[in-house]
PDB file of C-alpha atoms in Angstrom:
ATOM      1  CA  MET A  17     -17.618 -16.686  -4.964  1.00  0.00           C
ATOM      2  CA  MET A  18     -14.641 -18.346  -3.327  1.00  0.00           C
ATOM      3  CA  LEU A  19     -11.865 -19.609  -5.571  1.00  0.00           C
ATOM      4  CA  THR A  20     -10.632 -23.160  -5.047  1.00  0.00           C
ATOM      5  CA  LEU A  21      -6.892 -23.051  -4.583  1.00  0.00           C
ATOM      6  CA  ASN A  22      -6.155 -26.636  -5.602  1.00  0.00           C
ATOM      7  CA  ASN A  23      -4.833 -27.076  -9.133  1.00  0.00           C
ATOM      8  CA  GLN A  24      -5.403 -23.430 -10.005  1.00  0.00           C
ATOM      9  CA  LYS A  25      -2.979 -21.038 -11.650  1.00  0.00           C
ATOM     10  CA  ILE A  26      -3.432 -18.566  -8.827  1.00  0.00           C
ATOM     11  CA  PHE A  27      -1.018 -15.908 -10.039  1.00  0.00           C
ATOM     12  CA  THR A  28      -2.443 -15.598 -13.571  1.00  0.00           C
ATOM     13  CA  HIS A  29      -6.056 -15.865 -12.439  1.00  0.00           C
ATOM     14  CA  LEU A  30      -5.757 -13.123  -9.828  1.00  0.00           C
ATOM     15  CA  PHE A  31      -3.803 -10.867 -12.195  1.00  0.00           C
ATOM     16  CA  LYS A  32      -6.658 -11.058 -14.729  1.00  0.00           C
ATOM     17  CA  ILE A  33      -9.247 -10.343 -12.030  1.00  0.00           C
ATOM     18  CA  GLN A  34      -7.337  -7.252 -10.876  1.00  0.00           C
ATOM     19  CA  TRP A  35      -6.884  -6.046 -14.462  1.00  0.00           C
ATOM     20  CA  ASN A  36     -10.613  -6.294 -15.222  1.00  0.00           C
ATOM     21  CA  ASN A  37     -11.654  -4.689 -11.929  1.00  0.00           C
ATOM     22  CA  TYR A  38      -9.255  -1.773 -12.365  1.00  0.00           C
ATOM     23  CA  TRP A  39     -10.676  -0.578 -15.691  1.00  0.00           C
ATOM     24  CA  LYS A  40     -14.252  -0.966 -14.432  1.00  0.00           C
ATOM     25  CA  ASP A  41     -13.670   1.309 -11.424  1.00  0.00           C
ATOM     26  CA  ILE A  42     -14.419   4.686 -13.037  1.00  0.00           C
ATOM     27  CA  LEU A  43     -14.268   6.635  -9.753  1.00  0.00           C
ATOM     28  CA  ASN A  44     -10.809   5.293  -8.972  1.00  0.00           C
ATOM     29  CA  LEU A  45      -9.596   6.117 -12.490  1.00  0.00           C
ATOM     30  CA  PHE A  46     -10.972   9.654 -12.282  1.00  0.00           C
ATOM     31  CA  SER A  47      -9.636  10.383  -8.778  1.00  0.00           C
ATOM     32  CA  GLY A  48      -6.216   9.145  -9.823  1.00  0.00           C
ATOM     33  CA  THR A  49      -4.766   9.495 -13.309  1.00  0.00           C
ATOM     34  CA  ILE A  50      -7.570  11.479 -14.984  1.00  0.00           C
ATOM     35  CA  LEU A  51      -7.670  14.128 -12.237  1.00  0.00           C
ATOM     36  CA  ILE A  52      -3.880  14.498 -12.387  1.00  0.00           C
ATOM     37  CA  VAL A  53      -4.015  14.921 -16.184  1.00  0.00           C
ATOM     38  CA  ILE A  54      -6.726  17.590 -15.829  1.00  0.00           C
ATOM     39  CA  THR A  55      -4.661  19.445 -13.201  1.00  0.00           C
ATOM     40  CA  LEU A  56      -1.567  19.227 -15.400  1.00  0.00           C
ATOM     41  CA  SER A  57      -3.539  20.532 -18.390  1.00  0.00           C
ATOM     42  CA  ILE A  58      -4.787  23.541 -16.443  1.00  0.00           C
ATOM     43  CA  TRP A  59      -1.279  24.498 -15.326  1.00  0.00           C
ATOM     44  CA  MET A  60       0.142  23.999 -18.825  1.00  0.00           C
ATOM     45  CA  LEU A  61      -2.529  26.129 -20.480  1.00  0.00           C
ATOM     46  CA  ILE A  62      -2.656  29.006 -17.991  1.00  0.00           C
ATOM     47  CA  ARG A  63      -0.083  31.718 -18.647  1.00  0.00           C
ATOM     48  CA  SER A  64       0.785  35.014 -17.056  1.00  0.00           C
ATOM     49  CA  GLU A  65       2.474  38.041 -18.605  1.00  0.00           C
ATOM     50  CA  ASN A  66       5.874  36.651 -17.588  1.00  0.00           C
ATOM     51  CA  GLY A  67       5.211  33.094 -18.743  1.00  0.00           C
ATOM     52  CA  PHE A  68       4.011  29.990 -16.980  1.00  0.00           C
ATOM     53  CA  LEU A  69       2.631  30.057 -13.441  1.00  0.00           C
ATOM     54  CA  TYR A  70       3.293  26.478 -12.374  1.00  0.00           C
ATOM     55  CA  ASP A  71       6.418  25.100 -10.682  1.00  0.00           C
ATOM     56  CA  ASN A  72       9.045  23.853 -13.108  1.00  0.00           C
ATOM     57  CA  TYR A  73       8.914  20.402 -11.537  1.00  0.00           C
ATOM     58  CA  ILE A  74       5.143  20.078 -12.028  1.00  0.00           C
ATOM     59  CA  LEU A  75       5.494  16.975 -14.197  1.00  0.00           C
ATOM     60  CA  GLY A  76       7.722  15.295 -11.610  1.00  0.00           C
ATOM     61  CA  SER A  77       5.123  16.086  -8.971  1.00  0.00           C
ATOM     62  CA  CYS A  78       2.437  14.525 -11.201  1.00  0.00           C
ATOM     63  CA  VAL A  79       4.482  11.338 -11.611  1.00  0.00           C
ATOM     64  CA  GLY A  80       5.019  11.135  -7.853  1.00  0.00           C
ATOM     65  CA  VAL A  81       1.379  11.721  -6.935  1.00  0.00           C
ATOM     66  CA  VAL A  82       0.101   9.220  -9.534  1.00  0.00           C
ATOM     67  CA  THR A  83       2.529   6.668  -8.082  1.00  0.00           C
ATOM     68  CA  VAL A  84       1.268   7.339  -4.556  1.00  0.00           C
ATOM     69  CA  ARG A  85      -2.345   6.984  -5.652  1.00  0.00           C
ATOM     70  CA  THR A  86      -1.785   3.699  -7.472  1.00  0.00           C
ATOM     71  CA  GLY A  87       0.595   2.242  -4.906  1.00  0.00           C
ATOM     72  CA  MET A  88      -1.688   3.050  -2.010  1.00  0.00           C
ATOM     73  CA  ASN A  89      -5.375   3.064  -2.994  1.00  0.00           C
ATOM     74  CA  ASN A  90      -5.206   0.503  -5.781  1.00  0.00           C
ATOM     75  CA  LEU A  91      -3.264  -2.033  -3.726  1.00  0.00           C
ATOM     76  CA  SER A  92      -5.626  -1.637  -0.774  1.00  0.00           C
ATOM     77  CA  LYS A  93      -8.696  -2.174  -2.968  1.00  0.00           C
ATOM     78  CA  ASN A  94      -7.163  -5.232  -4.587  1.00  0.00           C
ATOM     79  CA  ILE A  95      -6.295  -6.759  -1.208  1.00  0.00           C
ATOM     80  CA  THR A  96      -9.940  -6.303  -0.164  1.00  0.00           C
ATOM     81  CA  ASN A  97     -11.276  -7.741  -3.443  1.00  0.00           C
ATOM     82  CA  VAL A  98      -8.906 -10.714  -3.440  1.00  0.00           C
ATOM     83  CA  ASN A  99      -9.728 -11.399   0.204  1.00  0.00           C
ATOM     84  CA  GLN A 100     -13.365 -11.845  -0.847  1.00  0.00           C
ATOM     85  CA  ILE A 101     -12.308 -14.426  -3.435  1.00  0.00           C
ATOM     86  CA  ILE A 102      -9.630 -16.174  -1.386  1.00  0.00           C
ATOM     87  CA  LYS A 103      -9.603 -15.784   2.381  1.00  0.00           C
ATOM     88  CA  LEU A 104      -5.930 -14.838   2.729  1.00  0.00           C
ATOM     89  CA  GLU A 105      -5.687 -15.837   6.393  1.00  0.00           C
ATOM     90  CA  SER A 106      -6.982 -19.311   5.571  1.00  0.00           C
ATOM     91  CA  ILE A 107      -4.120 -20.073   3.155  1.00  0.00           C
ATOM     92  CA  ASN A 108      -1.710 -22.409   4.920  1.00  0.00           C
ATOM     93  CA  SER A 109       0.567 -23.116   1.954  1.00  0.00           C
ATOM     94  CA  PHE A 110       3.516 -20.707   1.799  1.00  0.00           C
ATOM     95  CA  ARG A 111       3.765 -21.200  -1.976  1.00  0.00           C
ATOM     96  CA  GLN A 112       0.104 -20.303  -2.549  1.00  0.00           C
ATOM     97  CA  ARG A 113       0.301 -17.290  -0.236  1.00  0.00           C
ATOM     98  CA  LEU A 114       3.441 -16.131  -2.072  1.00  0.00           C
ATOM     99  CA  GLN A 115       1.657 -16.430  -5.438  1.00  0.00           C
ATOM    100  CA  VAL A 116      -1.232 -14.312  -4.175  1.00  0.00           C
ATOM    101  CA  TYR A 117       0.969 -11.493  -2.888  1.00  0.00           C
ATOM    102  CA  LEU A 118       3.260 -11.596  -5.928  1.00  0.00           C
ATOM    103  CA  SER A 119       0.192 -11.174  -8.113  1.00  0.00           C
ATOM    104  CA  LEU A 120      -1.007  -8.218  -6.023  1.00  0.00           C
ATOM    105  CA  PHE A 121       2.303  -6.367  -6.023  1.00  0.00           C
ATOM    106  CA  LEU A 122       3.273  -7.128  -9.625  1.00  0.00           C
ATOM    107  CA  PHE A 123      -0.094  -5.933 -10.912  1.00  0.00           C
ATOM    108  CA  ASN A 124       0.198  -2.787  -8.814  1.00  0.00           C
ATOM    109  CA  HIS A 125       3.639  -1.981 -10.213  1.00  0.00           C
ATOM    110  CA  THR A 126       2.526  -2.798 -13.774  1.00  0.00           C
ATOM    111  CA  ILE A 127      -0.549  -0.572 -13.686  1.00  0.00           C
ATOM    112  CA  ASN A 128       1.484   2.221 -12.104  1.00  0.00           C
ATOM    113  CA  LEU A 129       4.003   2.144 -14.962  1.00  0.00           C
ATOM    114  CA  ILE A 130       1.090   2.406 -17.413  1.00  0.00           C
ATOM    115  CA  ASN A 131      -0.310   5.429 -15.533  1.00  0.00           C
ATOM    116  CA  VAL A 132       3.072   7.163 -15.327  1.00  0.00           C
ATOM    117  CA  ALA A 133       3.714   6.539 -19.035  1.00  0.00           C
ATOM    118  CA  ALA A 134       0.275   7.989 -19.857  1.00  0.00           C
ATOM    119  CA  VAL A 135       0.906  11.161 -17.817  1.00  0.00           C
ATOM    120  CA  VAL A 136       4.428  11.725 -19.190  1.00  0.00           C
ATOM    121  CA  GLY A 137       3.285  10.913 -22.734  1.00  0.00           C
ATOM    122  CA  TYR A 138       0.467  13.441 -22.463  1.00  0.00           C
ATOM    123  CA  ALA A 139       2.805  16.092 -21.026  1.00  0.00           C
ATOM    124  CA  THR A 140       5.167  15.775 -24.005  1.00  0.00           C
ATOM    125  CA  LEU A 141       2.452  17.375 -26.121  1.00  0.00           C
ATOM    126  CA  PHE A 142       3.525  20.642 -24.488  1.00  0.00           C
ATOM    127  CA  SER A 143       6.869  22.008 -25.676  1.00  0.00           C
ATOM    128  CA  ARG A 144       7.801  23.338 -22.226  1.00  0.00           C
ATOM    129  CA  SER A 145       7.616  19.817 -20.759  1.00  0.00           C
ATOM    130  CA  ILE A 146       9.982  18.453 -23.401  1.00  0.00           C
ATOM    131  CA  TYR A 147      12.534  21.102 -22.395  1.00  0.00           C
ATOM    132  CA  ILE A 148      12.232  20.208 -18.703  1.00  0.00           C
ATOM    133  CA  ILE A 149      12.527  16.458 -19.392  1.00  0.00           C
ATOM    134  CA  SER A 150      15.893  17.085 -21.042  1.00  0.00           C
ATOM    135  CA  ASN A 151      17.328  18.355 -17.715  1.00  0.00           C
ATOM    136  CA  ILE A 152      16.294  15.427 -15.510  1.00  0.00           C
ATOM    137  CA  ASN A 153      18.662  13.787 -13.039  1.00  0.00           C
ATOM    138  CA  TRP A 154      17.559  10.229 -13.805  1.00  0.00           C
ATOM    139  CA  GLY A 155      19.378   8.708 -10.847  1.00  0.00           C
ATOM    140  CA  MET A 156      17.383  10.773  -8.351  1.00  0.00           C
ATOM    141  CA  VAL A 157      14.109  10.319 -10.234  1.00  0.00           C
ATOM    142  CA  ILE A 158      14.324   6.521 -10.581  1.00  0.00           C
ATOM    143  CA  TYR A 159      15.454   6.125  -6.962  1.00  0.00           C
ATOM    144  CA  ALA A 160      12.596   8.336  -5.746  1.00  0.00           C
ATOM    145  CA  TYR A 161      10.061   6.562  -7.975  1.00  0.00           C
ATOM    146  CA  PHE A 162      10.700   3.167  -6.390  1.00  0.00           C
ATOM    147  CA  LEU A 163      10.912   4.733  -2.937  1.00  0.00           C
ATOM    148  CA  ILE A 164       7.493   6.382  -3.409  1.00  0.00           C
ATOM    149  CA  LEU A 165       5.935   3.184  -4.732  1.00  0.00           C
ATOM    150  CA  PHE A 166       7.258   0.913  -1.977  1.00  0.00           C
ATOM    151  CA  THR A 167       6.364   3.436   0.739  1.00  0.00           C
ATOM    152  CA  ALA A 168       2.805   3.692  -0.611  1.00  0.00           C
ATOM    153  CA  ASN A 169       2.566  -0.123  -0.830  1.00  0.00           C
ATOM    154  CA  LEU A 170       3.762  -0.552   2.754  1.00  0.00           C
ATOM    155  CA  PHE A 171       1.409   2.175   4.012  1.00  0.00           C
ATOM    156  CA  ALA A 172      -1.569   0.481   2.333  1.00  0.00           C
ATOM    157  CA  LEU A 173      -0.558  -2.953   3.636  1.00  0.00           C
ATOM    158  CA  CYS A 174      -0.094  -1.534   7.133  1.00  0.00           C
ATOM    159  CA  LEU A 175      -3.594  -0.005   7.161  1.00  0.00           C
ATOM    160  CA  ASN A 176      -5.128  -3.242   5.870  1.00  0.00           C
ATOM    161  CA  LEU A 177      -3.467  -5.212   8.653  1.00  0.00           C
ATOM    162  CA  ILE A 178      -4.494  -2.761  11.388  1.00  0.00           C
ATOM    163  CA  PHE A 179      -8.038  -1.897  10.287  1.00  0.00           C
ATOM    164  CA  LYS A 180     -10.467  -4.486   8.967  1.00  0.00           C
ATOM    165  CA  ASN A 181     -12.932  -1.867   7.707  1.00  0.00           C
ATOM    166  CA  PRO A 182     -12.255  -1.201   3.968  1.00  0.00           C
ATOM    167  CA  GLU A 183     -14.236   2.074   4.066  1.00  0.00           C
ATOM    168  CA  LEU A 184     -12.091   3.408   6.913  1.00  0.00           C
ATOM    169  CA  ASN A 185      -8.897   2.433   5.087  1.00  0.00           C
ATOM    170  CA  GLU A 186     -10.078   4.151   1.923  1.00  0.00           C
ATOM    171  CA  ALA A 187     -11.037   7.318   3.826  1.00  0.00           C
ATOM    172  CA  LEU A 188      -7.616   7.517   5.505  1.00  0.00           C
ATOM    173  CA  MET A 189      -5.799   6.999   2.210  1.00  0.00           C
ATOM    174  CA  GLU A 190      -7.960   9.530   0.343  1.00  0.00           C
ATOM    175  CA  PHE A 191      -7.249  12.091   3.066  1.00  0.00           C
ATOM    176  CA  HIS A 192      -3.507  11.513   2.803  1.00  0.00           C
ATOM    177  CA  TYR A 193      -3.599  11.533  -0.989  1.00  0.00           C
ATOM    178  CA  PHE A 194      -5.562  14.759  -1.481  1.00  0.00           C
ATOM    179  CA  THR A 195      -3.668  16.533   1.313  1.00  0.00           C
ATOM    180  CA  GLY A 196      -0.460  15.785  -0.575  1.00  0.00           C
ATOM    181  CA  VAL A 197      -1.978  16.900  -3.877  1.00  0.00           C
ATOM    182  CA  TYR A 198      -2.635  20.337  -2.371  1.00  0.00           C
ATOM    183  CA  LEU A 199       0.446  20.762  -0.181  1.00  0.00           C
ATOM    184  CA  LEU A 200       3.246  19.300  -2.313  1.00  0.00           C
ATOM    185  CA  GLY A 201       3.172  21.666  -5.273  1.00  0.00           C
ATOM    186  CA  LEU A 202       0.618  20.112  -7.616  1.00  0.00           C
ATOM    187  CA  VAL A 203      -2.527  22.170  -6.995  1.00  0.00           C
ATOM    188  CA  ILE A 204      -0.861  25.018  -5.089  1.00  0.00           C
ATOM    189  CA  PRO A 205       2.621  26.126  -6.246  1.00  0.00           C
ATOM    190  CA  PHE A 206       5.183  25.371  -3.557  1.00  0.00           C
ATOM    191  CA  TYR A 207       6.500  28.931  -3.363  1.00  0.00           C
ATOM    192  CA  LEU A 208       3.064  29.948  -2.022  1.00  0.00           C
ATOM    193  CA  ILE A 209       3.107  27.120   0.531  1.00  0.00           C
ATOM    194  CA  ALA A 210       6.637  28.079   1.629  1.00  0.00           C
ATOM    195  CA  ASP A 211       5.396  31.607   2.421  1.00  0.00           C
ATOM    196  CA  HIS A 212       2.904  30.283   5.004  1.00  0.00           C
ATOM    197  CA  LYS A 213       4.676  28.735   7.983  1.00  0.00           C
ATOM    198  CA  LEU A 214       1.762  26.658   9.337  1.00  0.00           C
ATOM    199  CA  THR A 215       1.006  25.188   5.918  1.00  0.00           C
ATOM    200  CA  LEU A 216       4.674  24.370   5.399  1.00  0.00           C
ATOM    201  CA  ILE A 217       4.878  22.664   8.815  1.00  0.00           C
ATOM    202  CA  ALA A 218       1.718  20.660   8.041  1.00  0.00           C
ATOM    203  CA  SER A 219       3.315  19.380   4.834  1.00  0.00           C
ATOM    204  CA  TYR A 220       6.090  17.675   6.838  1.00  0.00           C
ATOM    205  CA  PHE A 221       3.503  15.245   8.263  1.00  0.00           C
ATOM    206  CA  ILE A 222       2.554  13.854   4.846  1.00  0.00           C
ATOM    207  CA  PHE A 223       4.392  10.537   4.799  1.00  0.00           C
ATOM    208  CA  TYR A 224       5.352  10.676   1.115  1.00  0.00           C
ATOM    209  CA  ARG A 225       6.476  14.333   1.160  1.00  0.00           C
ATOM    210  CA  TYR A 226      10.160  13.444   1.387  1.00  0.00           C
ATOM    211  CA  SER A 227      10.273  10.960  -1.492  1.00  0.00           C
ATOM    212  CA  ILE A 228       8.108  13.310  -3.601  1.00  0.00           C
ATOM    213  CA  ASN A 229      10.614  16.098  -2.918  1.00  0.00           C
ATOM    214  CA  ILE A 230      13.438  13.841  -4.145  1.00  0.00           C
ATOM    215  CA  ILE A 231      11.663  13.162  -7.440  1.00  0.00           C
ATOM    216  CA  CYS A 232      10.809  16.861  -7.872  1.00  0.00           C
ATOM    217  CA  ALA A 233      14.384  17.952  -7.145  1.00  0.00           C
ATOM    218  CA  GLY A 234      15.643  15.257  -9.513  1.00  0.00           C
ATOM    219  CA  TRP A 235      13.292  16.546 -12.191  1.00  0.00           C
ATOM    220  CA  MET A 236      15.054  19.908 -11.946  1.00  0.00           C
ATOM    221  CA  ASN A 237      18.486  18.328 -11.361  1.00  0.00           C
ATOM    222  CA  SER A 238      18.708  20.230  -8.074  1.00  0.00           C
ATOM    223  CA  LYS A 239      20.803  18.163  -5.669  1.00  0.00           C
ATOM    224  CA  ASN A 240      20.522  20.761  -2.894  1.00  0.00           C
ATOM    225  CA  PHE A 241      16.677  20.786  -3.065  1.00  0.00           C
ATOM    226  CA  ILE A 242      16.504  24.457  -3.985  1.00  0.00           C
ATOM    227  CA  ILE A 243      14.276  25.010  -7.001  1.00  0.00           C
ATOM    228  CA  VAL A 244      14.723  27.949  -9.358  1.00  0.00           C
ATOM    229  CA  ASN A 245      11.398  29.369 -10.527  1.00  0.00           C
ATOM    230  CA  GLN A 246      10.685  30.633 -14.009  1.00  0.00           C
ATOM    231  CA  ASP A 247      11.180  34.247 -12.870  1.00  0.00           C
ATOM    232  CA  GLY A 248      14.656  33.391 -11.532  1.00  0.00           C
ATOM    233  CA  SER A 249      13.693  33.338  -7.850  1.00  0.00           C
ATOM    234  CA  ALA A 250      14.759  30.364  -5.710  1.00  0.00           C
ATOM    235  CA  VAL A 251      12.480  28.262  -3.504  1.00  0.00           C
ATOM    236  CA  ASP A 252      13.813  25.987  -0.779  1.00  0.00           C
ATOM    237  CA  LEU A 253      11.817  22.752  -0.519  1.00  0.00           C
ATOM    238  CA  GLY A 254      12.198  22.993   3.236  1.00  0.00           C
ATOM    239  CA  TYR A 255      15.574  21.466   4.080  1.00  0.00           C
ATOM    240  CA  HIS A 256      17.861  24.543   4.045  1.00  0.00           C
ATOM    241  CA  GLU A 257      20.416  22.795   1.818  1.00  0.00           C
ATOM    242  CA  ASN A 258      20.556  19.751   4.131  1.00  0.00           C
ATOM    243  CA  ALA A 259      20.086  17.382   1.214  1.00  0.00           C
ATOM    244  CA  TRP A 260      20.479  14.277   3.406  1.00  0.00           C
ATOM    245  CA  ILE A 261      17.207  14.905   5.293  1.00  0.00           C
ATOM    246  CA  PRO A 262      14.686  13.671   2.659  1.00  0.00           C
ATOM    247  CA  TYR A 263      16.807  10.593   1.902  1.00  0.00           C
ATOM    248  CA  VAL A 264      17.205   9.596   5.551  1.00  0.00           C
ATOM    249  CA  VAL A 265      13.605  10.339   6.570  1.00  0.00           C
ATOM    250  CA  SER A 266      12.102   8.518   3.574  1.00  0.00           C
ATOM    251  CA  LEU A 267      14.261   5.437   4.237  1.00  0.00           C
ATOM    252  CA  LEU A 268      13.381   5.546   7.947  1.00  0.00           C
ATOM    253  CA  LEU A 269       9.686   5.606   7.017  1.00  0.00           C
ATOM    254  CA  VAL A 270      10.133   2.470   4.906  1.00  0.00           C
ATOM    255  CA  LEU A 271      11.995   0.819   7.795  1.00  0.00           C
ATOM    256  CA  VAL A 272       9.368   1.802  10.389  1.00  0.00           C
ATOM    257  CA  LEU A 273       6.468   0.666   8.194  1.00  0.00           C
ATOM    258  CA  GLY A 274       8.286  -2.613   7.522  1.00  0.00           C
ATOM    259  CA  ILE A 275       8.839  -3.204  11.258  1.00  0.00           C
ATOM    260  CA  ILE A 276       5.181  -2.430  12.024  1.00  0.00           C
ATOM    261  CA  ILE A 277       3.986  -4.848   9.326  1.00  0.00           C
ATOM    262  CA  LEU A 278       6.310  -7.657  10.463  1.00  0.00           C
ATOM    263  CA  SER A 279       5.286  -7.077  14.097  1.00  0.00           C
ATOM    264  CA  ILE A 280       1.580  -7.266  13.235  1.00  0.00           C
ATOM    265  CA  ILE A 281       2.112 -10.414  11.159  1.00  0.00           C
ATOM    266  CA  TYR A 282       4.113 -12.009  14.005  1.00  0.00           C
ATOM    267  CA  ILE A 283       1.464 -11.116  16.610  1.00  0.00           C
ATOM    268  CA  LYS A 284      -1.342 -12.447  14.404  1.00  0.00           C
ATOM    269  CA  HIS A 285       0.646 -15.602  13.648  1.00  0.00           C
ATOM    270  CA  THR A 286       1.282 -16.156  17.372  1.00  0.00           C
ATOM    271  CA  LYS A 287      -2.408 -15.645  18.201  1.00  0.00           C
ATOM    272  CA  THR A 288      -3.432 -18.041  15.431  1.00  0.00           C
ATOM    273  CA  LYS A 289      -1.013 -20.686  16.724  1.00  0.00           C
ATOM    274  CA  LYS A 290      -2.355 -20.261  20.261  1.00  0.00           C
ATOM    275  CA  ARG A 291      -5.945 -20.623  19.029  1.00  0.00           C
ATOM    276  CA  GLN A 292      -5.015 -23.741  17.091  1.00  0.00           C
ATOM    277  CA  LEU A 293      -3.233 -25.163  20.153  1.00  0.00           C
ATOM    278  CA  ARG A 294      -6.258 -24.447  22.359  1.00  0.00           C
ATOM    279  CA  ARG A 295      -8.517 -26.215  19.850  1.00  0.00           C
ATOM    280  CA  ILE A 296      -6.190 -29.221  19.743  1.00  0.00           C
ATOM    281  CA  MET A 297      -6.014 -29.331  23.552  1.00  0.00           C
ATOM    282  CA  HIS A 298      -9.791 -29.039  23.837  1.00  0.00           C
ATOM    283  CA  ARG A 299     -10.384 -31.819  21.325  1.00  0.00           C
ATOM    284  CA  SER A 300      -7.752 -34.001  22.997  1.00  0.00           C
ATOM    285  CA  LYS A 301      -9.348 -33.410  26.381  1.00  0.00           C
ATOM    286  CA  LYS A 302     -12.795 -34.356  25.089  1.00  0.00           C
ATOM    287  CA  TYR A 303     -11.369 -37.453  23.418  1.00  0.00           C
ATOM    288  CA  LEU A 304      -9.517 -38.547  26.535  1.00  0.00           C
ATOM    289  CA  GLN A 305     -12.551 -37.884  28.727  1.00  0.00           C
ATOM    290  CA  ALA A 306     -14.708 -39.975  26.423  1.00  0.00           C
ATOM    291  CA  LYS A 307     -12.092 -42.710  26.382  1.00  0.00           C
ATOM    292  CA  PHE A 308     -11.732 -42.742  30.167  1.00  0.00           C
ATOM    293  CA  LYS A 309     -15.491 -42.730  30.537  1.00  0.00           C
ATOM    294  CA  THR A 310     -15.736 -45.728  28.238  1.00  0.00           C
ATOM    295  CA  MET A 311     -13.070 -47.489  30.262  1.00  0.00           C
ATOM    296  CA  GLU A 312     -14.915 -46.725  33.506  1.00  0.00           C
ATOM    297  CA  ASN A 313     -18.145 -48.127  32.035  1.00  0.00           C
ATOM    298  CA  LYS A 314     -16.326 -51.293  31.021  1.00  0.00           C
ATOM    299  CA  GLU A 315     -14.951 -51.744  34.539  1.00  0.00           C
ATOM    300  CA  GLU A 316     -18.402 -51.253  36.031  1.00  0.00           C
ATOM    301  CA  LEU A 317     -19.834 -53.771  33.569  1.00  0.00           C
ATOM    302  CA  LYS A 318     -17.170 -56.311  34.519  1.00  0.00           C
ATOM    303  CA  LYS A 319     -17.927 -55.815  38.217  1.00  0.00           C
ATOM    304  CA  TYR A 320     -21.642 -56.250  37.572  1.00  0.00           C
ATOM    305  CA  LEU A 321     -21.097 -59.429  35.552  1.00  0.00           C
ATOM    306  CA  ARG A 322     -18.845 -60.849  38.267  1.00  0.00           C
ATOM    307  CA  ALA A 323     -21.468 -60.073  40.890  1.00  0.00           C
ATOM    308  CA  GLN A 324     -24.154 -61.759  38.798  1.00  0.00           C
ATOM    309  CA  GLU A 325     -21.878 -64.763  38.295  1.00  0.00           C
ATOM    310  CA  ASP A 326     -21.205 -65.023  42.042  1.00  0.00           C
ATOM    311  CA  GLN A 327     -24.922 -64.901  42.796  1.00  0.00           C
ATOM    312  CA  LEU A 328     -25.562 -67.713  40.332  1.00  0.00           C
ATOM    313  CA  ASN A 329     -22.794 -69.829  41.899  1.00  0.00           C
ATOM    314  CA  GLU A 330     -24.248 -69.345  45.383  1.00  0.00           C
ATOM    315  CA  LYS A 331     -27.594 -70.639  44.182  1.00  0.00           C
TER     316      LYS A 331
END
């Protein structure tokens, strides 16, 4: 059912629609926040003779992955759903288009904060997590949080602009999401990944690896991106103390995604303008042809009437 844009509170209406749809999508809830909570629970409850087995930044990794999931998959689904209610490309009013996208992004950021709060709140039930939270570098964590969210948003928007098939978009995002879950220290501890060169190299191709590493390092207050394990051993997150690499690469990714999105929008806008111009030219041509034809008929009628009049005069 298409929504009439005239005299509608677009922002509020779409926000409510997204809110209702989100809590009805059980599969999305399970694959995102619930699965992360289950994974966190397993790591918190499993112990070895020397203590805990998980990485010390496990909670930071959970926050980052939940943010990726919400920022990417949820935004993409909402764009598809809203597009079925309001054909986004058919909106000519800048103000209405702005309201639609503000509603999409604000809802996405709101629901992500709820998910992050739920994960962190649950983790505080474990005493070890409370100790780790006390050592956080909040500057790094907050910076990385917004970087992760905006990168995931841009990635989702980019896929939606390039591919019109929602199933293909979802498959690509699920692949990226679950690859990161396994290779960025949530399911498999990072010290095991670091010991396998091919696996470590593969992790560099996950687009949100760099911003996730910032939030994980911030969680441990490790500005050089070297994490100290519970047994005292150190694990390099893959930058060999070149702390500038994750910051620069993550910002470059945002810049590249932004350029791609603006380029696609410009190309589509140009094509739309050309189509509209062709339609106008075609209609104008048909109108002028009809007008000229009418004028030609009038001239022929005048000539015929004159000829008839001349014949009558001769008689």
